[in-house]
Amino acid sequence: MHFWGLLGSAGHGLRRAWCTALLVTLLWGLGGTAWAWPEVKLPPRAVAQDMGGPMIHNGTPMRMFGFASPDKPGAVTAWFEKSLGPPVARSAQGRTMVLAKYLDGFYVTVQIEATFPGCRG
């Protein structure tokens, strides 16, 4: 006879309580997961702009930040391509260049838009 059988009819309710407590503990642990975000460096003269903390959207962890740079979009695009390392996907969307790379288990995208006198992303 196993442990739960020794408790008779009370064992069923106790087993359910233990399973519920275990499930809540596991889910709570998953909710507090600290993601190992990849490091994305900014060009030397760029200034970071906080856009809020990490979030989860449809089960996908995301983190966003912006930047402004006095440098021309072409120079910033080249800097990010070199910094991220090959291969980097490129997509021009009007005045905006979008770079994308799979890095350390995450998809990293960098959007660079021309402004006067430099660019933002």
mmCIF file of C-alpha atoms in Angstrom:
data_model
loop_
_atom_site.group_PDB
_atom_site.id
_atom_site.type_symbol
_atom_site.label_atom_id
_atom_site.label_comp_id
_atom_site.label_asym_id
_atom_site.label_seq_id
_atom_site.Cartn_x
_atom_site.Cartn_y
_atom_site.Cartn_z
ATOM 1 C CA MET A 1 0.000 0.000 0.000
ATOM 2 C CA HIS A 2 1.352 3.483 -0.826
ATOM 3 C CA PHE A 3 1.342 6.555 1.401
ATOM 4 C CA TRP A 4 -1.883 8.109 0.052
ATOM 5 C CA GLY A 5 -3.775 4.815 0.560
ATOM 6 C CA LEU A 6 -2.870 4.834 4.261
ATOM 7 C CA LEU A 7 -4.832 8.072 4.683
ATOM 8 C CA GLY A 8 -8.110 6.534 3.464
ATOM 9 C CA SER A 9 -10.699 8.890 1.977
ATOM 10 C CA ALA A 10 -8.889 11.919 3.435
ATOM 11 C CA GLY A 11 -5.899 11.009 1.231
ATOM 12 C CA HIS A 12 -7.669 12.109 -1.948
ATOM 13 C CA GLY A 13 -8.239 15.664 -0.674
ATOM 14 C CA LEU A 14 -4.739 15.865 0.763
ATOM 15 C CA ARG A 15 -3.223 14.619 -2.496
ATOM 16 C CA ARG A 16 -5.179 17.275 -4.437
ATOM 17 C CA ALA A 17 -3.974 19.992 -2.016
ATOM 18 C CA TRP A 18 -0.332 18.893 -2.360
ATOM 19 C CA CYS A 19 -0.571 18.773 -6.174
ATOM 20 C CA THR A 20 -2.171 22.225 -6.261
ATOM 21 C CA ALA A 21 0.532 23.654 -3.991
ATOM 22 C CA LEU A 22 3.248 22.112 -6.173
ATOM 23 C CA LEU A 23 1.680 23.493 -9.353
ATOM 24 C CA VAL A 24 1.357 26.999 -7.876
ATOM 25 C CA THR A 25 4.987 26.877 -6.720
ATOM 26 C CA LEU A 26 6.201 25.797 -10.159
ATOM 27 C CA LEU A 27 4.151 28.433 -11.980
ATOM 28 C CA TRP A 28 5.293 31.122 -9.566
ATOM 29 C CA GLY A 29 8.889 30.124 -10.245
ATOM 30 C CA LEU A 30 8.340 30.334 -13.992
ATOM 31 C CA GLY A 31 6.728 33.760 -13.674
ATOM 32 C CA GLY A 32 9.826 35.128 -11.976
ATOM 33 C CA THR A 33 12.248 33.750 -14.558
ATOM 34 C CA ALA A 34 15.193 36.065 -15.133
ATOM 35 C CA TRP A 35 15.884 36.030 -18.860
ATOM 36 C CA ALA A 36 19.484 35.961 -20.036
ATOM 37 C CA TRP A 37 19.037 38.821 -22.497
ATOM 38 C CA PRO A 38 21.653 39.173 -25.230
ATOM 39 C CA GLU A 39 23.793 42.274 -24.943
ATOM 40 C CA VAL A 40 23.233 44.784 -27.733
ATOM 41 C CA LYS A 41 25.777 47.572 -27.613
ATOM 42 C CA LEU A 42 25.101 51.052 -28.953
ATOM 43 C CA PRO A 43 27.416 53.082 -31.185
ATOM 44 C CA PRO A 44 29.867 55.273 -29.207
ATOM 45 C CA ARG A 45 27.977 58.577 -29.631
ATOM 46 C CA ALA A 46 24.460 57.129 -29.305
ATOM 47 C CA VAL A 47 22.309 57.939 -26.271
ATOM 48 C CA ALA A 48 19.963 55.224 -24.968
ATOM 49 C CA GLN A 49 16.292 55.948 -24.278
ATOM 50 C CA ASP A 50 14.430 53.649 -21.877
ATOM 51 C CA MET A 51 11.125 52.297 -23.202
ATOM 52 C CA GLY A 52 10.044 50.358 -20.112
ATOM 53 C CA GLY A 53 11.070 47.068 -18.605
ATOM 54 C CA PRO A 54 10.922 43.570 -20.035
ATOM 55 C CA MET A 55 7.480 42.249 -20.966
ATOM 56 C CA ILE A 56 5.866 39.069 -22.230
ATOM 57 C CA HIS A 57 3.534 39.312 -25.224
ATOM 58 C CA ASN A 58 1.646 36.160 -26.279
ATOM 59 C CA GLY A 59 4.177 34.094 -24.341
ATOM 60 C CA THR A 60 7.176 35.737 -25.997
ATOM 61 C CA PRO A 61 9.623 37.651 -23.795
ATOM 62 C CA MET A 62 10.519 41.093 -25.171
ATOM 63 C CA ARG A 63 12.656 44.014 -24.177
ATOM 64 C CA MET A 64 12.827 47.345 -26.008
ATOM 65 C CA PHE A 65 14.916 50.458 -25.841
ATOM 66 C CA GLY A 66 15.504 53.378 -28.159
ATOM 67 C CA PHE A 67 18.504 55.468 -29.056
ATOM 68 C CA ALA A 68 19.445 58.715 -30.764
ATOM 69 C CA SER A 69 22.740 59.312 -32.537
ATOM 70 C CA PRO A 70 24.273 62.381 -34.166
ATOM 71 C CA ASP A 71 25.894 60.068 -36.747
ATOM 72 C CA LYS A 72 24.469 59.433 -40.224
ATOM 73 C CA PRO A 73 22.183 56.392 -40.679
ATOM 74 C CA GLY A 74 24.664 54.630 -42.981
ATOM 75 C CA ALA A 75 27.448 54.848 -40.395
ATOM 76 C CA VAL A 76 25.162 53.603 -37.594
ATOM 77 C CA THR A 77 23.863 50.749 -39.783
ATOM 78 C CA ALA A 78 27.433 49.692 -40.595
ATOM 79 C CA TRP A 79 28.388 49.882 -36.900
ATOM 80 C CA PHE A 80 25.471 47.626 -35.867
ATOM 81 C CA GLU A 81 26.208 45.126 -38.654
ATOM 82 C CA LYS A 82 29.811 44.853 -37.471
ATOM 83 C CA SER A 83 28.839 44.777 -33.767
ATOM 84 C CA LEU A 84 26.183 42.064 -34.209
ATOM 85 C CA GLY A 85 28.426 39.988 -36.482
ATOM 86 C CA PRO A 86 27.386 38.018 -39.540
ATOM 87 C CA PRO A 87 24.877 36.963 -40.644
ATOM 88 C CA VAL A 88 22.618 40.011 -40.303
ATOM 89 C CA ALA A 89 19.403 40.319 -42.324
ATOM 90 C CA ARG A 90 18.711 43.770 -43.818
ATOM 91 C CA SER A 91 15.395 45.236 -44.930
ATOM 92 C CA ALA A 92 14.904 48.786 -46.185
ATOM 93 C CA GLN A 93 11.438 50.192 -45.424
ATOM 94 C CA GLY A 94 11.283 53.702 -46.905
ATOM 95 C CA ARG A 95 13.648 55.899 -44.837
ATOM 96 C CA THR A 96 14.115 53.136 -42.268
ATOM 97 C CA MET A 97 16.634 50.294 -42.247
ATOM 98 C CA VAL A 98 15.800 47.199 -40.195
ATOM 99 C CA LEU A 99 18.558 44.802 -39.163
ATOM 100 C CA ALA A 100 17.771 41.393 -37.672
ATOM 101 C CA LYS A 101 19.837 38.607 -36.162
ATOM 102 C CA TYR A 102 19.240 35.458 -34.103
ATOM 103 C CA LEU A 103 21.480 35.925 -31.065
ATOM 104 C CA ASP A 104 21.762 33.794 -27.916
ATOM 105 C CA GLY A 105 18.271 32.301 -28.270
ATOM 106 C CA PHE A 106 16.575 35.622 -29.094
ATOM 107 C CA TYR A 107 15.714 37.501 -32.279
ATOM 108 C CA VAL A 108 17.335 40.919 -32.122
ATOM 109 C CA THR A 109 16.059 43.672 -34.404
ATOM 110 C CA VAL A 110 17.477 47.158 -34.825
ATOM 111 C CA GLN A 111 15.445 49.795 -36.626
ATOM 112 C CA ILE A 112 17.394 52.853 -37.826
ATOM 113 C CA GLU A 113 15.595 55.940 -39.100
ATOM 114 C CA ALA A 114 17.136 59.111 -40.504
ATOM 115 C CA THR A 115 16.533 62.312 -38.558
ATOM 116 C CA PHE A 116 18.183 65.703 -38.758
ATOM 117 C CA PRO A 117 21.104 65.783 -38.216
ATOM 118 C CA GLY A 118 21.637 62.091 -37.370
ATOM 119 C CA CYS A 119 19.347 59.134 -36.749
ATOM 120 C CA ARG A 120 17.265 57.340 -34.162
ATOM 121 C CA GLY A 121 16.356 53.752 -33.528
#
